[in-house]
Short mmCIF file of C-alpha atoms and ligand atoms in Angstrom, two decimals:
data_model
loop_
_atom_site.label_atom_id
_atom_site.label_comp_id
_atom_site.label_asym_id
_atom_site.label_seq_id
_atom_site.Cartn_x
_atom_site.Cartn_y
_atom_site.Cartn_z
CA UNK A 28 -62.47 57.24 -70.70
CA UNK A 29 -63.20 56.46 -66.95
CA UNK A 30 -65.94 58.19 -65.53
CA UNK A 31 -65.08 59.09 -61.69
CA UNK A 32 -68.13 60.12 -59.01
CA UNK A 33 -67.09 62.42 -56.05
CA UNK A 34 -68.95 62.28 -53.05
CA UNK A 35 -68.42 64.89 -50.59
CA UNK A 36 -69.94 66.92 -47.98
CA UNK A 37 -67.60 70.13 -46.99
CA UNK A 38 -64.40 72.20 -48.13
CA UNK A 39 -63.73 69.95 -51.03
CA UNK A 40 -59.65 70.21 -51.40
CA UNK A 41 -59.35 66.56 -52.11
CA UNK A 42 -62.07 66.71 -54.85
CA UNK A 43 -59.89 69.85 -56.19
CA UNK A 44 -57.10 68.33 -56.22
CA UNK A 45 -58.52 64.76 -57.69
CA UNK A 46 -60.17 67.77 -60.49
CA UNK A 47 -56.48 69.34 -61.03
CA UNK A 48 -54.84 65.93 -61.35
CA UNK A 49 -57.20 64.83 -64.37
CA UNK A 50 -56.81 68.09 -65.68
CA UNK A 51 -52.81 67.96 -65.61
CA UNK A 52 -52.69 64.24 -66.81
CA UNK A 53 -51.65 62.89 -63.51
CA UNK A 54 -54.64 60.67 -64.16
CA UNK A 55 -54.90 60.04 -67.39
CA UNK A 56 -57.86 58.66 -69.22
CA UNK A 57 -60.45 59.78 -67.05
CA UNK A 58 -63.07 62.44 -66.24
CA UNK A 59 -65.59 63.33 -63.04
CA UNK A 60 -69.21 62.81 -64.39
CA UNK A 61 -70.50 64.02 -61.31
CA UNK A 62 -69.90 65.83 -57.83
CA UNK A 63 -72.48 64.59 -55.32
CA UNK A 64 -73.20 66.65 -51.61
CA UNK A 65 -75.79 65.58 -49.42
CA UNK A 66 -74.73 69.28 -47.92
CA UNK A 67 -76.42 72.20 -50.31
CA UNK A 68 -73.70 74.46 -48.93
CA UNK A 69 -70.94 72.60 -49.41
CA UNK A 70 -67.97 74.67 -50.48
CA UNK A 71 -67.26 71.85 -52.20
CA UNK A 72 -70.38 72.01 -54.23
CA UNK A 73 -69.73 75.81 -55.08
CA UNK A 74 -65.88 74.78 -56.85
CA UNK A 75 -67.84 71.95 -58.62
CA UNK A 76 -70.30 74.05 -60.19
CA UNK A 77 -67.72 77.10 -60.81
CA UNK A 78 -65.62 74.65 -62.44
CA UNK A 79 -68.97 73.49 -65.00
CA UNK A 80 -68.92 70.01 -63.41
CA UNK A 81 -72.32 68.34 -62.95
CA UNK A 82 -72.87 68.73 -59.29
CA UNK A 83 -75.96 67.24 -57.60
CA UNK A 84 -77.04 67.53 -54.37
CA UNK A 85 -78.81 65.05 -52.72
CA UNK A 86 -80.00 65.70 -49.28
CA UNK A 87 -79.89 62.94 -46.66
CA UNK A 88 -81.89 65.17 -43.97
CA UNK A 89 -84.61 63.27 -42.29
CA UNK A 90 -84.08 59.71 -44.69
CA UNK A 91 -83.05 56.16 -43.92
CA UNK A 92 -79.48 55.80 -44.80
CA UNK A 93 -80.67 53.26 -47.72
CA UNK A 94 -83.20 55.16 -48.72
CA UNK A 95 -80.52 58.38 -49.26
CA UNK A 96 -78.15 55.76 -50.94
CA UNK A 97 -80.68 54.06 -53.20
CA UNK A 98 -81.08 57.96 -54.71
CA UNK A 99 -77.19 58.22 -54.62
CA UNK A 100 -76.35 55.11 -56.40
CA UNK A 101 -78.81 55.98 -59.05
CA UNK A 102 -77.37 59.28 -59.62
CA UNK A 103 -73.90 57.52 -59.88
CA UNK A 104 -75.14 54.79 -62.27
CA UNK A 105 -77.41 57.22 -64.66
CA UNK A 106 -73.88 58.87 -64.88
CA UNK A 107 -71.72 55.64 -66.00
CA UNK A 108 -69.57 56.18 -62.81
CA UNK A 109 -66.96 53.28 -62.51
CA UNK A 110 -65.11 54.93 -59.78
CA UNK A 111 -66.71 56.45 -57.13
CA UNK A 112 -64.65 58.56 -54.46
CA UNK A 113 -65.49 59.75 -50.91
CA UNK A 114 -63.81 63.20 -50.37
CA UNK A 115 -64.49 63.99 -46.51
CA UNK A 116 -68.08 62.18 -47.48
CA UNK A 117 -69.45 62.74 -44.23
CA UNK A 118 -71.91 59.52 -43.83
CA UNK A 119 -71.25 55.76 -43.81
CA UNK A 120 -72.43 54.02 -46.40
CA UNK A 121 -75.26 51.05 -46.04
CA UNK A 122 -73.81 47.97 -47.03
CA UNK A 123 -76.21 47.80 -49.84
CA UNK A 124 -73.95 50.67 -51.42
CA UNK A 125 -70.39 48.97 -51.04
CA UNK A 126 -71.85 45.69 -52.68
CA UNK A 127 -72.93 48.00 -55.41
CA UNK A 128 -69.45 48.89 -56.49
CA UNK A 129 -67.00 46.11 -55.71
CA UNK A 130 -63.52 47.36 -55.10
CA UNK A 131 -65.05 50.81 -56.76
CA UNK A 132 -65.28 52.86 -53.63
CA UNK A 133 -62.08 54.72 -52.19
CA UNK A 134 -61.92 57.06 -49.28
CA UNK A 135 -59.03 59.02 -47.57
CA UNK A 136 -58.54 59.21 -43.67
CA UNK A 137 -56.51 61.55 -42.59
CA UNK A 138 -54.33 58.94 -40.29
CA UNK A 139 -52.34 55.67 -41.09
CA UNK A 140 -55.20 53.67 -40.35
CA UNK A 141 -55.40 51.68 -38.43
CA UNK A 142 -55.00 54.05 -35.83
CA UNK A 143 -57.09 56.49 -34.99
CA UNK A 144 -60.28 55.36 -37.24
CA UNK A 145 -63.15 57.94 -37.06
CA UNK A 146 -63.82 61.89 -36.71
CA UNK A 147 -60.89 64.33 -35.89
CA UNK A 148 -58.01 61.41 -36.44
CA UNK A 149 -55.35 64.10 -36.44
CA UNK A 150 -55.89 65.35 -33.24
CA UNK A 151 -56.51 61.94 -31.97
CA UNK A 152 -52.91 61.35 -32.81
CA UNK A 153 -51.37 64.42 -32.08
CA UNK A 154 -53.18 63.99 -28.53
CA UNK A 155 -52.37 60.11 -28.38
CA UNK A 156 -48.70 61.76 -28.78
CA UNK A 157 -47.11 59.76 -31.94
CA UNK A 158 -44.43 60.74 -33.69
CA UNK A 159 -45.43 59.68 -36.95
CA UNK A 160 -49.07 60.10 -38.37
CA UNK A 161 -50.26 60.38 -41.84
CA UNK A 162 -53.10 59.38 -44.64
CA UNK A 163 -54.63 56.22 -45.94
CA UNK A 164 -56.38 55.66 -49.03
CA UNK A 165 -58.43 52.25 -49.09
CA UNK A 166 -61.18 50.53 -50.47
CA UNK A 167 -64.64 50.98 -48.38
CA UNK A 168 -65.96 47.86 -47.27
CA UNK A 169 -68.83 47.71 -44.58
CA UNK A 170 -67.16 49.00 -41.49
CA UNK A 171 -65.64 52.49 -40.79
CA UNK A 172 -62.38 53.25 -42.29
CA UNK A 173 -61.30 49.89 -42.98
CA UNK A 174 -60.88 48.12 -46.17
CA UNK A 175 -57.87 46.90 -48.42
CA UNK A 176 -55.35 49.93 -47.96
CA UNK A 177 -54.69 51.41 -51.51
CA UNK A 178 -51.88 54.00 -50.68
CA UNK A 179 -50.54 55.40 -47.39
CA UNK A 180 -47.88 58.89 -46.36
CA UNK A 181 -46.73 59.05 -43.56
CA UNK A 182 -45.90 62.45 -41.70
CA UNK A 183 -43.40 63.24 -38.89
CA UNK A 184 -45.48 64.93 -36.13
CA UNK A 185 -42.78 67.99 -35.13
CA UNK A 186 -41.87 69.33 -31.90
CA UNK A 187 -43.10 72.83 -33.01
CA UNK A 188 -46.61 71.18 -34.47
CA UNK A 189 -50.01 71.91 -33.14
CA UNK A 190 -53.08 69.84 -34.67
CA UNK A 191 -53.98 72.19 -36.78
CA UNK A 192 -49.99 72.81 -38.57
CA UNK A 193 -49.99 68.85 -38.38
CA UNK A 194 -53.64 68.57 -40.22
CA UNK A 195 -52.21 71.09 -43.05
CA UNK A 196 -48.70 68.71 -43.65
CA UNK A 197 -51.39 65.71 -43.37
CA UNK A 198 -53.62 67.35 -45.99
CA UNK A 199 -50.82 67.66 -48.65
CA UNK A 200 -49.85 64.17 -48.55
CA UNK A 201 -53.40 63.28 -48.80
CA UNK A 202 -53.66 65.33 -52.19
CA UNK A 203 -50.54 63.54 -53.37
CA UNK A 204 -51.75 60.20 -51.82
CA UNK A 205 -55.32 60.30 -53.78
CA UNK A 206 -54.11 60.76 -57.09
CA UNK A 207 -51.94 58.09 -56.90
CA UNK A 208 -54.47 55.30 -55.21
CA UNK A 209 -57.09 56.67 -58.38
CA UNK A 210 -54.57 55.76 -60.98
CA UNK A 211 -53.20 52.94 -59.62
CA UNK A 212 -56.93 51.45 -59.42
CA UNK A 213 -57.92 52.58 -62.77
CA UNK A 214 -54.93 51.48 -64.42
CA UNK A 215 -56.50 47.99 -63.26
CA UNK A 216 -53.08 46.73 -62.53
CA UNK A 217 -53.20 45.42 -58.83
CA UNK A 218 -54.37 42.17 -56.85
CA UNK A 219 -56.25 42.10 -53.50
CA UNK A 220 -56.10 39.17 -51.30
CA UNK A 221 -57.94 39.26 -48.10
CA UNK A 222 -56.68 42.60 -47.03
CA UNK A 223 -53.55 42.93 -48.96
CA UNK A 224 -53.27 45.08 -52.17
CA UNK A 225 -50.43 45.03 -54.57
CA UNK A 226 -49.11 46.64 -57.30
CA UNK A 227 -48.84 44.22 -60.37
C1 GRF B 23 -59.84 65.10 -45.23
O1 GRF B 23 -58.98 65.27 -44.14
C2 GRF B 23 -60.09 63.63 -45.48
O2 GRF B 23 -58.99 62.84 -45.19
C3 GRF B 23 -61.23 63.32 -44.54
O3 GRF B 23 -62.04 64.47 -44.57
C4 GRF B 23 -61.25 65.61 -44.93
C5 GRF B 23 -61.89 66.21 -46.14
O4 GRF B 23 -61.24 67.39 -46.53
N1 GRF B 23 -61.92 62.12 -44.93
P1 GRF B 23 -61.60 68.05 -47.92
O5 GRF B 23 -63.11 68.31 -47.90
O6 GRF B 23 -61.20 67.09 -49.00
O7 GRF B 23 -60.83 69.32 -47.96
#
């Protein structure tokens, strides 16, 4: 059984949906050990304890972003996580983290990276004017939205969109998108080399 950690810090949809996935089989084999916040009010936080999941919260507040991570990783680690996934994880992680969990860490954008890296990337692209934007699921390395991409939608940006209609068609790809990247990587059947991932 592979024990997944969720790291989040808001609404939590991509955690629900990871949560719904395992529950429906679409990943099999595997089970969330814990829910981590460093936000006590997390919505997020409130569906992980409604649905009896061990959710922690571990406030960042007023620490050294190693410091927070040291109690983070330990968390993970006393739980067996294998897999840990950000799920709108609000904070960069040191580098000490990443090199904790080699090719272990995933996170969703909601763009095709890499274009438009960073906070609010779908209304950096519906401003920027595109015509196609989507989601990327990659491995975290040690800079912002950047590692080996795992899994990417793309989404035609309509005439009739604003940001926010655009965020909500982004949004269900990303729910699609995560599920897959988690049991593609679990399943243990790809290669990476340099920045290029591939199905095996
Ligand atoms: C998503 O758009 C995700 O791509 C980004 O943060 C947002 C989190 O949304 N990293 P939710 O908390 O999963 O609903």
């Amino acid at each position: 059984m592979h024990s997944l950690g969720i790291l989040l810090s808001g609404r939590g949809s991509n955690f629900v949906a990871i949560a719904d996935s395992i529950d429906a089989g679409r990943i099999p084999d595997a089970r969330i050990s814990v829910v981590i916040s460093n936000k006590a009010e997390s919505p997020g936080m409130a569906t992980a304890r409604a649905r009896g999941l061990n959710a922690l919260v571990i406030p960042s507040k007023g620490k050294a972003r190693e410091e927070h991570d040291r109690e983070v990783v330990a968390a993970l680690k006393q739980n067996g996580v294998e897999l840990v996934c950000l799920a709108g994880y609000m904070r960069l992680l040191s580098p000490w983290f990443v090199q904790q969990f080699p090719h272990r860490i995933l996170n969703i954008h909601p763009s095709l990276l890499p274009a438009f890296p960073g906070l609010e990337a779908q209304e950096q692209a519906f401003a920027y004017g595109v015509k196609v934007s989507g989601c990327t699921v990659h491995f975290v390395d040690e800079e912002l939205d950047h590692g080996a991409i795992i899994v990417q939608k793309a989404v035609p940006v309509l005439d009739s969109d604003d940001e926010h209609t655009l965020a909500a068609r982004i949004l269900e790809q990303e729910h699609i998108a995560y599920t897959e990247a988690i049991t593609t990587v679990l399943s243990g059947k790809f290669q990476v080399n340099g920045r290029r991932f591939r199905n095996i």
